[in-house]
Amino acid sequence: MKARVIVTLKNGVLDPQGKAIEGALGGLGFGDIDSVRQGKVFDLDLRATDKAAAEAEIAQMCEKLLANTVIENYAIEID
Amino acid sequence: MKARVIVTLKNGVLDPQGKAIEGALGGLGFGDIDSVRQGKVFDLDLRATDKAAAEAEIAQMCEKLLANTVIENYAIEID
């Protein structure tokens, strides 16, 4: 079973990496950008076959390793 | 207009970061994982209002800065 986890910074958390990308895009002539924020994506391939169980397991993975829930949100998409 | 760009490694390109995460998840007791691959996500906030024009502009951003198209694929999602 394939799943995708998207980890993004919470609103209000500073994102210097995103700011740098925003500046670089401006320098390349892309001027009409209000903001850029960068996050991470994890594509998981699981042997589990039960969708609900897989989602619960992935949520545990996010809480324990994939996301820092103090400053990051995560979203799980399962095919 | 909000847009999301997801940049992932192409198939066949080694992903040592994903391998390390896979190993760490295994060490935490998540044993039923076949593979993990890590990518990047960019959340853009654009002033453009025309969806097709915005998508074309974002594709240009990906080609020029956000993705290394030799080894990475990109996908654009526009709300």
Tab-separated table of N, CA and C in Angstrom:
chain	number	residue	atom	x	y	z
A	1	MET	N	0.843	-1.197	0.000
A	1	MET	CA	0.000	0.000	0.000
A	1	MET	C	0.882	1.252	0.000
A	2	LYS	N	0.565	2.165	-0.889
A	2	LYS	CA	1.370	3.378	-0.967
A	2	LYS	C	0.712	4.504	-0.186
A	3	ALA	N	1.514	5.274	0.514
A	3	ALA	CA	0.988	6.402	1.281
A	3	ALA	C	1.945	7.575	1.138
A	4	ARG	N	1.396	8.758	1.247
A	4	ARG	CA	2.207	9.981	1.179
A	4	ARG	C	1.949	10.800	2.431
A	5	VAL	N	3.026	11.223	3.069
A	5	VAL	CA	2.923	12.090	4.245
A	5	VAL	C	3.503	13.446	3.873
A	6	ILE	N	2.745	14.488	4.115
A	6	ILE	CA	3.232	15.841	3.845
A	6	ILE	C	3.378	16.579	5.170
A	7	VAL	N	4.589	17.020	5.443
A	7	VAL	CA	4.892	17.713	6.693
A	7	VAL	C	5.175	19.174	6.377
A	8	THR	N	4.396	20.065	6.983
A	8	THR	CA	4.573	21.500	6.728
A	8	THR	C	4.726	22.241	8.052
A	9	LEU	N	5.392	23.364	8.007
A	9	LEU	CA	5.525	24.187	9.204
A	9	LEU	C	4.171	24.769	9.587
A	10	LYS	N	3.903	24.853	10.885
A	10	LYS	CA	2.673	25.479	11.342
A	10	LYS	C	2.678	26.967	11.015
A	11	ASN	N	1.504	27.526	10.893
A	11	ASN	CA	1.393	28.972	10.682
A	11	ASN	C	2.074	29.705	11.829
A	12	GLY	N	2.794	30.747	11.484
A	12	GLY	CA	3.448	31.539	12.517
A	12	GLY	C	4.867	31.107	12.803
A	13	VAL	N	5.233	29.896	12.360
A	13	VAL	CA	6.611	29.451	12.553
A	13	VAL	C	7.461	30.034	11.423
A	14	LEU	N	8.540	30.688	11.778
A	14	LEU	CA	9.404	31.293	10.764
A	14	LEU	C	9.985	30.232	9.835
A	15	ASP	N	10.083	30.569	8.547
A	15	ASP	CA	10.614	29.633	7.556
A	15	ASP	C	11.700	30.327	6.737
A	16	PRO	N	12.911	30.404	7.273
A	16	PRO	CA	13.983	31.103	6.553
A	16	PRO	C	14.310	30.469	5.210
A	17	GLN	N	14.154	29.130	5.135
A	17	GLN	CA	14.424	28.441	3.869
A	17	GLN	C	13.430	28.900	2.801
A	18	GLY	N	12.166	28.979	3.188
A	18	GLY	CA	11.151	29.470	2.259
A	18	GLY	C	11.416	30.909	1.841
A	19	LYS	N	11.830	31.722	2.798
A	19	LYS	CA	12.150	33.128	2.492
A	19	LYS	C	13.291	33.217	1.490
A	20	ALA	N	14.304	32.349	1.667
A	20	ALA	CA	15.444	32.360	0.744
A	20	ALA	C	14.991	31.977	-0.661
A	21	ILE	N	14.112	30.980	-0.750
A	21	ILE	CA	13.609	30.555	-2.063
A	21	ILE	C	12.804	31.684	-2.694
A	22	GLU	N	11.986	32.347	-1.865
A	22	GLU	CA	11.194	33.488	-2.350
A	22	GLU	C	12.120	34.555	-2.936
A	23	GLY	N	13.215	34.852	-2.222
A	23	GLY	CA	14.172	35.846	-2.717
A	23	GLY	C	14.829	35.409	-4.007
A	24	ALA	N	15.182	34.118	-4.072
A	24	ALA	CA	15.845	33.605	-5.274
A	24	ALA	C	14.905	33.651	-6.470
A	25	LEU	N	13.629	33.307	-6.249
A	25	LEU	CA	12.655	33.365	-7.345
A	25	LEU	C	12.468	34.811	-7.812
A	26	GLY	N	12.439	35.746	-6.846
A	26	GLY	CA	12.358	37.161	-7.215
A	26	GLY	C	13.541	37.575	-8.078
A	27	GLY	N	14.714	37.101	-7.712
A	27	GLY	CA	15.917	37.414	-8.479
A	27	GLY	C	15.898	36.832	-9.879
A	28	LEU	N	15.145	35.749	-10.069
A	28	LEU	CA	15.031	35.141	-11.394
A	28	LEU	C	13.915	35.784	-12.216
A	29	GLY	N	13.250	36.782	-11.648
A	29	GLY	CA	12.231	37.500	-12.409
A	29	GLY	C	10.807	37.088	-12.094
A	30	PHE	N	10.637	36.162	-11.140
A	30	PHE	CA	9.277	35.780	-10.752
A	30	PHE	C	8.832	36.708	-9.629
A	31	GLY	N	8.221	37.810	-10.005
A	31	GLY	CA	7.989	38.856	-9.023
A	31	GLY	C	6.664	38.796	-8.284
A	32	ASP	N	5.706	38.038	-8.810
A	32	ASP	CA	4.364	38.135	-8.223
A	32	ASP	C	4.086	37.059	-7.172
A	33	ILE	N	5.084	36.834	-6.321
A	33	ILE	CA	4.937	35.812	-5.287
A	33	ILE	C	4.757	36.485	-3.936
A	34	ASP	N	3.710	36.098	-3.224
A	34	ASP	CA	3.500	36.659	-1.892
A	34	ASP	C	4.301	35.908	-0.836
A	35	SER	N	4.337	34.596	-0.921
A	35	SER	CA	5.129	33.853	0.050
A	35	SER	C	5.438	32.461	-0.465
A	36	VAL	N	6.536	31.917	0.052
A	36	VAL	CA	6.913	30.532	-0.225
A	36	VAL	C	7.201	29.882	1.117
A	37	ARG	N	6.651	28.703	1.326
A	37	ARG	CA	6.997	27.935	2.521
A	37	ARG	C	7.378	26.530	2.089
A	38	GLN	N	8.477	26.050	2.668
A	38	GLN	CA	8.927	24.730	2.256
A	38	GLN	C	8.579	23.687	3.304
A	39	GLY	N	8.199	22.528	2.833
A	39	GLY	CA	7.937	21.401	3.718
A	39	GLY	C	8.577	20.140	3.171
A	40	LYS	N	8.208	19.017	3.760
A	40	LYS	CA	8.796	17.737	3.373
A	40	LYS	C	7.697	16.775	2.958
A	41	VAL	N	8.054	15.871	2.063
A	41	VAL	CA	7.103	14.839	1.689
A	41	VAL	C	7.795	13.480	1.820
A	42	PHE	N	7.063	12.519	2.357
A	42	PHE	CA	7.576	11.154	2.496
A	42	PHE	C	6.644	10.220	1.744
A	43	ASP	N	7.210	9.471	0.806
A	43	ASP	CA	6.425	8.459	0.100
A	43	ASP	C	6.751	7.108	0.704
A	44	LEU	N	5.748	6.520	1.335
A	44	LEU	CA	5.945	5.254	2.039
A	44	LEU	C	5.317	4.120	1.241
A	45	ASP	N	5.985	2.977	1.252
A	45	ASP	CA	5.424	1.773	0.662
A	45	ASP	C	5.293	0.760	1.801
A	46	LEU	N	4.060	0.453	2.159
A	46	LEU	CA	3.808	-0.401	3.331
A	46	LEU	C	3.302	-1.768	2.894
A	47	ARG	N	3.597	-2.776	3.738
A	47	ARG	CA	3.067	-4.108	3.445
A	47	ARG	C	1.649	-4.279	4.000
A	48	ALA	N	1.213	-3.344	4.868
A	48	ALA	CA	-0.130	-3.446	5.449
A	48	ALA	C	-1.181	-3.414	4.344
A	49	THR	N	-2.290	-4.105	4.570
A	49	THR	CA	-3.354	-4.102	3.570
A	49	THR	C	-4.608	-3.391	4.078
A	50	ASP	N	-4.722	-3.213	5.393
A	50	ASP	CA	-5.896	-2.543	5.949
A	50	ASP	C	-5.649	-1.037	6.012
A	51	LYS	N	-6.495	-0.293	5.331
A	51	LYS	CA	-6.255	1.134	5.174
A	51	LYS	C	-6.304	1.877	6.517
A	52	ALA	N	-7.308	1.569	7.350
A	52	ALA	CA	-7.448	2.269	8.633
A	52	ALA	C	-6.251	1.975	9.536
A	53	ALA	N	-5.829	0.695	9.550
A	53	ALA	CA	-4.688	0.315	10.389
A	53	ALA	C	-3.419	0.999	9.891
A	54	ALA	N	-3.271	1.053	8.558
A	54	ALA	CA	-2.092	1.699	7.987
A	54	ALA	C	-2.075	3.179	8.355
A	55	GLU	N	-3.228	3.817	8.278
A	55	GLU	CA	-3.280	5.242	8.590
A	55	GLU	C	-2.909	5.481	10.057
A	56	ALA	N	-3.399	4.621	10.954
A	56	ALA	CA	-3.070	4.769	12.376
A	56	ALA	C	-1.571	4.575	12.594
A	57	GLU	N	-0.988	3.595	11.883
A	57	GLU	CA	0.444	3.335	12.038
A	57	GLU	C	1.266	4.520	11.522
A	58	ILE	N	0.840	5.071	10.394
A	58	ILE	CA	1.583	6.207	9.831
A	58	ILE	C	1.483	7.420	10.754
A	59	ALA	N	0.313	7.604	11.369
A	59	ALA	CA	0.176	8.716	12.324
A	59	ALA	C	1.183	8.543	13.475
A	60	GLN	N	1.351	7.302	13.923
A	60	GLN	CA	2.352	7.034	14.961
A	60	GLN	C	3.763	7.372	14.479
A	61	MET	N	4.055	6.994	13.222
A	61	MET	CA	5.376	7.314	12.641
A	61	MET	C	5.602	8.822	12.630
A	62	CYS	N	4.547	9.560	12.277
A	62	CYS	CA	4.661	11.020	12.225
A	62	CYS	C	4.929	11.578	13.612
A	63	GLU	N	4.168	11.098	14.603
A	63	GLU	CA	4.319	11.602	15.971
A	63	GLU	C	5.711	11.307	16.503
A	64	LYS	N	6.244	10.137	16.149
A	64	LYS	CA	7.510	9.708	16.739
A	64	LYS	C	8.739	10.158	15.966
A	65	LEU	N	8.629	10.263	14.645
A	65	LEU	CA	9.844	10.514	13.868
A	65	LEU	C	9.691	11.526	12.736
A	66	LEU	N	8.638	11.381	11.932
A	66	LEU	CA	8.619	12.130	10.668
A	66	LEU	C	8.357	13.618	10.849
A	67	ALA	N	7.589	13.977	11.883
A	67	ALA	CA	7.258	15.387	12.086
A	67	ALA	C	7.626	15.810	13.499
A	68	ASN	N	8.004	17.054	13.643
A	68	ASN	CA	8.164	17.664	14.962
A	68	ASN	C	6.861	18.396	15.241
A	69	THR	N	5.993	17.751	16.008
A	69	THR	CA	4.630	18.281	16.138
A	69	THR	C	4.548	19.571	16.949
A	70	VAL	N	5.653	19.991	17.522
A	70	VAL	CA	5.657	21.299	18.186
A	70	VAL	C	5.536	22.410	17.136
A	71	ILE	N	6.223	22.228	16.030
A	71	ILE	CA	6.255	23.291	15.017
A	71	ILE	C	5.716	22.851	13.654
A	72	GLU	N	5.379	21.568	13.514
A	72	GLU	CA	4.976	21.081	12.186
A	72	GLU	C	3.626	20.368	12.222
A	73	ASN	N	2.883	20.518	11.144
A	73	ASN	CA	1.669	19.735	10.915
A	73	ASN	C	1.991	18.611	9.942
A	74	TYR	N	1.206	17.547	10.014
A	74	TYR	CA	1.379	16.505	9.000
A	74	TYR	C	0.016	16.107	8.437
A	75	ALA	N	0.034	15.699	7.179
A	75	ALA	CA	-1.171	15.210	6.511
A	75	ALA	C	-0.839	13.882	5.864
A	76	ILE	N	-1.749	12.936	6.000
A	76	ILE	CA	-1.526	11.582	5.474
A	76	ILE	C	-2.489	11.338	4.332
A	77	GLU	N	-1.949	10.899	3.191
A	77	GLU	CA	-2.800	10.527	2.047
A	77	GLU	C	-2.505	9.076	1.719
A	78	ILE	N	-3.545	8.254	1.687
A	78	ILE	CA	-3.351	6.840	1.361
A	78	ILE	C	-4.080	6.530	0.064
A	79	ASP	N	-3.357	5.885	-0.850
A	79	ASP	CA	-3.997	5.524	-2.134
A	79	ASP	C	-4.964	4.367	-1.914
B	1	MET	N	-3.634	33.396	-5.069
B	1	MET	CA	-3.853	32.005	-5.460
B	1	MET	C	-2.810	31.120	-4.789
B	2	LYS	N	-3.286	30.044	-4.191
B	2	LYS	CA	-2.353	29.155	-3.507
B	2	LYS	C	-2.024	27.965	-4.402
B	3	ALA	N	-0.763	27.562	-4.384
B	3	ALA	CA	-0.341	26.420	-5.182
B	3	ALA	C	0.628	25.587	-4.372
B	4	ARG	N	0.652	24.324	-4.673
B	4	ARG	CA	1.587	23.430	-3.999
B	4	ARG	C	2.409	22.707	-5.060
B	5	VAL	N	3.723	22.690	-4.868
B	5	VAL	CA	4.618	21.970	-5.767
B	5	VAL	C	5.244	20.826	-4.975
B	6	ILE	N	5.151	19.629	-5.509
B	6	ILE	CA	5.770	18.471	-4.856
B	6	ILE	C	6.896	17.964	-5.742
B	7	VAL	N	8.098	17.938	-5.181
B	7	VAL	CA	9.289	17.515	-5.918
B	7	VAL	C	9.756	16.188	-5.341
B	8	THR	N	9.829	15.178	-6.188
B	8	THR	CA	10.249	13.849	-5.725
B	8	THR	C	11.386	13.338	-6.604
B	9	LEU	N	12.206	12.480	-6.036
B	9	LEU	CA	13.273	11.873	-6.818
B	9	LEU	C	12.684	10.939	-7.874
B	10	LYS	N	13.303	10.912	-9.052
B	10	LYS	CA	12.850	9.981	-10.083
B	10	LYS	C	13.125	8.546	-9.650
B	11	ASN	N	12.348	7.631	-10.217
B	11	ASN	CA	12.597	6.214	-9.962
B	11	ASN	C	14.015	5.865	-10.396
B	12	GLY	N	14.671	5.058	-9.567
B	12	GLY	CA	16.021	4.629	-9.919
B	12	GLY	C	17.095	5.506	-9.334
B	13	VAL	N	16.735	6.703	-8.895
B	13	VAL	CA	17.727	7.585	-8.266
B	13	VAL	C	17.852	7.187	-6.795
B	14	LEU	N	19.068	6.932	-6.350
B	14	LEU	CA	19.286	6.524	-4.957
B	14	LEU	C	18.817	7.610	-4.002
B	15	ASP	N	18.225	7.184	-2.887
B	15	ASP	CA	17.716	8.126	-1.892
B	15	ASP	C	18.235	7.723	-0.511
B	16	PRO	N	19.487	8.085	-0.199
B	16	PRO	CA	20.059	7.679	1.091
B	16	PRO	C	19.297	8.243	2.288
B	17	GLN	N	18.717	9.442	2.117
B	17	GLN	CA	17.930	10.038	3.202
B	17	GLN	C	16.696	9.172	3.491
B	18	GLY	N	16.022	8.756	2.439
B	18	GLY	CA	14.869	7.871	2.611
B	18	GLY	C	15.270	6.559	3.255
B	19	LYS	N	16.422	6.014	2.834
B	19	LYS	CA	16.913	4.757	3.404
B	19	LYS	C	17.179	4.916	4.892
B	20	ALA	N	17.741	6.066	5.284
B	20	ALA	CA	18.037	6.312	6.696
B	20	ALA	C	16.743	6.390	7.504
B	21	ILE	N	15.722	7.045	6.935
B	21	ILE	CA	14.436	7.148	7.625
B	21	ILE	C	13.810	5.761	7.761
B	22	GLU	N	13.933	4.966	6.682
B	22	GLU	CA	13.408	3.599	6.711
B	22	GLU	C	14.064	2.807	7.846
B	23	GLY	N	15.383	2.946	7.963
B	23	GLY	CA	16.095	2.249	9.029
B	23	GLY	C	15.679	2.737	10.403
B	24	ALA	N	15.504	4.050	10.541
B	24	ALA	CA	15.111	4.610	11.838
B	24	ALA	C	13.714	4.162	12.219
B	25	LEU	N	12.801	4.112	11.233
B	25	LEU	CA	11.445	3.634	11.523
B	25	LEU	C	11.480	2.158	11.940
B	26	GLY	N	12.320	1.374	11.258
B	26	GLY	CA	12.473	-0.030	11.649
B	26	GLY	C	12.956	-0.146	13.087
B	27	GLY	N	13.906	0.697	13.461
B	27	GLY	CA	14.421	0.686	14.823
B	27	GLY	C	13.390	1.086	15.860
B	28	LEU	N	12.390	1.842	15.433
B	28	LEU	CA	11.313	2.251	16.350
B	28	LEU	C	10.190	1.211	16.400
B	29	GLY	N	10.350	0.130	15.669
B	29	GLY	CA	9.367	-0.942	15.733
B	29	GLY	C	8.364	-0.954	14.590
B	30	PHE	N	8.548	-0.046	13.628
B	30	PHE	CA	7.662	-0.053	12.455
B	30	PHE	C	8.305	-0.945	11.399
B	31	GLY	N	7.978	-2.242	11.452
B	31	GLY	CA	8.716	-3.208	10.653
B	31	GLY	C	8.157	-3.456	9.269
B	32	ASP	N	6.906	-3.103	9.031
B	32	ASP	CA	6.291	-3.540	7.772
B	32	ASP	C	6.384	-2.500	6.662
B	33	ILE	N	7.559	-1.885	6.554
B	33	ILE	CA	7.752	-0.860	5.527
B	33	ILE	C	8.634	-1.406	4.413
B	34	ASP	N	8.164	-1.287	3.193
B	34	ASP	CA	8.972	-1.730	2.063
B	34	ASP	C	9.965	-0.663	1.631
B	35	SER	N	9.533	0.584	1.599
B	35	SER	CA	10.472	1.635	1.219
B	35	SER	C	9.966	2.997	1.665
B	36	VAL	N	10.906	3.901	1.850
B	36	VAL	CA	10.593	5.301	2.151
B	36	VAL	C	11.411	6.146	1.179
B	37	ARG	N	10.780	7.101	0.565
B	37	ARG	CA	11.517	8.060	-0.264
B	37	ARG	C	11.098	9.461	0.160
B	38	GLN	N	12.102	10.332	0.319
B	38	GLN	CA	11.777	11.681	0.776
B	38	GLN	C	11.825	12.670	-0.375
B	39	GLY	N	10.902	13.597	-0.350
B	39	GLY	CA	10.885	14.672	-1.331
B	39	GLY	C	10.653	16.007	-0.649
B	40	LYS	N	10.384	17.008	-1.466
B	40	LYS	CA	10.181	18.361	-0.941
B	40	LYS	C	8.821	18.883	-1.380
B	41	VAL	N	8.266	19.749	-0.547
B	41	VAL	CA	7.023	20.388	-0.937
B	41	VAL	C	7.180	21.905	-0.770
B	42	PHE	N	6.675	22.648	-1.753
B	42	PHE	CA	6.720	24.109	-1.699
B	42	PHE	C	5.290	24.629	-1.755
B	43	ASP	N	4.905	25.395	-0.752
B	43	ASP	CA	3.588	26.035	-0.766
B	43	ASP	C	3.772	27.477	-1.196
B	44	LEU	N	3.231	27.795	-2.364
B	44	LEU	CA	3.400	29.128	-2.941
B	44	LEU	C	2.104	29.915	-2.804
B	45	ASP	N	2.260	31.189	-2.540
B	45	ASP	CA	1.114	32.100	-2.536
B	45	ASP	C	1.390	33.143	-3.618
B	46	LEU	N	0.594	33.081	-4.685
B	46	LEU	CA	0.837	33.939	-5.856
B	46	LEU	C	-0.219	35.024	-5.957
B	47	ARG	N	0.171	36.148	-6.549
B	47	ARG	CA	-0.801	37.216	-6.781
B	47	ARG	C	-1.570	37.001	-8.086
B	48	ALA	N	-1.066	36.093	-8.939
B	48	ALA	CA	-1.750	35.837	-10.209
B	48	ALA	C	-3.169	35.354	-9.961
B	49	THR	N	-4.072	35.671	-10.891
B	49	THR	CA	-5.451	35.235	-10.731
B	49	THR	C	-5.858	34.231	-11.815
B	50	ASP	N	-5.092	34.182	-12.900
B	50	ASP	CA	-5.416	33.251	-13.980
B	50	ASP	C	-4.717	31.914	-13.718
B	51	LYS	N	-5.530	30.853	-13.615
B	51	LYS	CA	-4.994	29.559	-13.197
B	51	LYS	C	-3.988	28.999	-14.213
B	52	ALA	N	-4.331	29.069	-15.493
B	52	ALA	CA	-3.446	28.503	-16.516
B	52	ALA	C	-2.118	29.253	-16.554
B	53	ALA	N	-2.186	30.598	-16.463
B	53	ALA	CA	-0.961	31.387	-16.480
B	53	ALA	C	-0.107	31.074	-15.251
B	54	ALA	N	-0.783	30.929	-14.091
B	54	ALA	CA	-0.054	30.620	-12.864
B	54	ALA	C	0.646	29.274	-12.985
B	55	GLU	N	-0.059	28.296	-13.560
B	55	GLU	CA	0.531	26.973	-13.682
B	55	GLU	C	1.761	27.017	-14.598
B	56	ALA	N	1.661	27.778	-15.683
B	56	ALA	CA	2.805	27.895	-16.595
B	56	ALA	C	3.975	28.570	-15.893
B	57	GLU	N	3.680	29.589	-15.080
B	57	GLU	CA	4.753	30.293	-14.381
B	57	GLU	C	5.409	29.372	-13.344
B	58	ILE	N	4.596	28.601	-12.644
B	58	ILE	CA	5.158	27.694	-11.633
B	58	ILE	C	6.013	26.620	-12.301
B	59	ALA	N	5.586	26.148	-13.470
B	59	ALA	CA	6.402	25.161	-14.184
B	59	ALA	C	7.768	25.750	-14.504
B	60	GLN	N	7.785	27.036	-14.906
B	60	GLN	CA	9.061	27.711	-15.155
B	60	GLN	C	9.911	27.781	-13.880
B	61	MET	N	9.259	28.096	-12.742
B	61	MET	CA	9.993	28.137	-11.462
B	61	MET	C	10.619	26.778	-11.156
B	62	CYS	N	9.853	25.710	-11.434
B	62	CYS	CA	10.368	24.359	-11.161
B	62	CYS	C	11.563	24.063	-12.047
B	63	GLU	N	11.444	24.393	-13.334
B	63	GLU	CA	12.524	24.105	-14.266
B	63	GLU	C	13.795	24.876	-13.899
B	64	LYS	N	13.590	26.120	-13.423
B	64	LYS	CA	14.756	26.974	-13.188
B	64	LYS	C	15.337	26.848	-11.792
B	65	LEU	N	14.497	26.580	-10.782
B	65	LEU	CA	15.009	26.629	-9.413
B	65	LEU	C	14.531	25.499	-8.508
B	66	LEU	N	13.237	25.229	-8.516
B	66	LEU	CA	12.700	24.378	-7.441
B	66	LEU	C	13.078	22.911	-7.591
B	67	ALA	N	13.233	22.449	-8.827
B	67	ALA	CA	13.547	21.034	-9.031
B	67	ALA	C	14.799	20.902	-9.886
B	68	ASN	N	15.550	19.847	-9.631
B	68	ASN	CA	16.646	19.468	-10.514
B	68	ASN	C	16.086	18.400	-11.444
B	69	THR	N	15.704	18.820	-12.649
B	69	THR	CA	14.937	17.914	-13.507
B	69	THR	C	15.759	16.752	-14.064
B	70	VAL	N	17.063	16.758	-13.810
B	70	VAL	CA	17.862	15.593	-14.200
B	70	VAL	C	17.487	14.397	-13.317
B	71	ILE	N	17.270	14.664	-12.036
B	71	ILE	CA	17.019	13.561	-11.103
B	71	ILE	C	15.672	13.666	-10.387
B	72	GLU	N	14.945	14.765	-10.614
B	72	GLU	CA	13.709	14.950	-9.861
B	72	GLU	C	12.507	15.205	-10.776
B	73	ASN	N	11.353	14.716	-10.339
B	73	ASN	CA	10.083	15.051	-10.968
B	73	ASN	C	9.387	16.114	-10.138
B	74	TYR	N	8.509	16.883	-10.775
B	74	TYR	CA	7.707	17.809	-9.997
B	74	TYR	C	6.242	17.718	-10.405
B	75	ALA	N	5.376	17.967	-9.433
B	75	ALA	CA	3.936	17.982	-9.685
B	75	ALA	C	3.381	19.277	-9.114
B	76	ILE	N	2.498	19.910	-9.870
B	76	ILE	CA	1.930	21.203	-9.467
B	76	ILE	C	0.449	21.015	-9.172
B	77	GLU	N	0.038	21.464	-7.990
B	77	GLU	CA	-1.398	21.437	-7.640
B	77	GLU	C	-1.824	22.873	-7.357
B	78	ILE	N	-2.863	23.319	-8.044
B	78	ILE	CA	-3.356	24.680	-7.823
B	78	ILE	C	-4.765	24.609	-7.263
B	79	ASP	N	-5.000	25.319	-6.182
B	79	ASP	CA	-6.350	25.347	-5.572
B	79	ASP	C	-7.297	26.171	-6.439
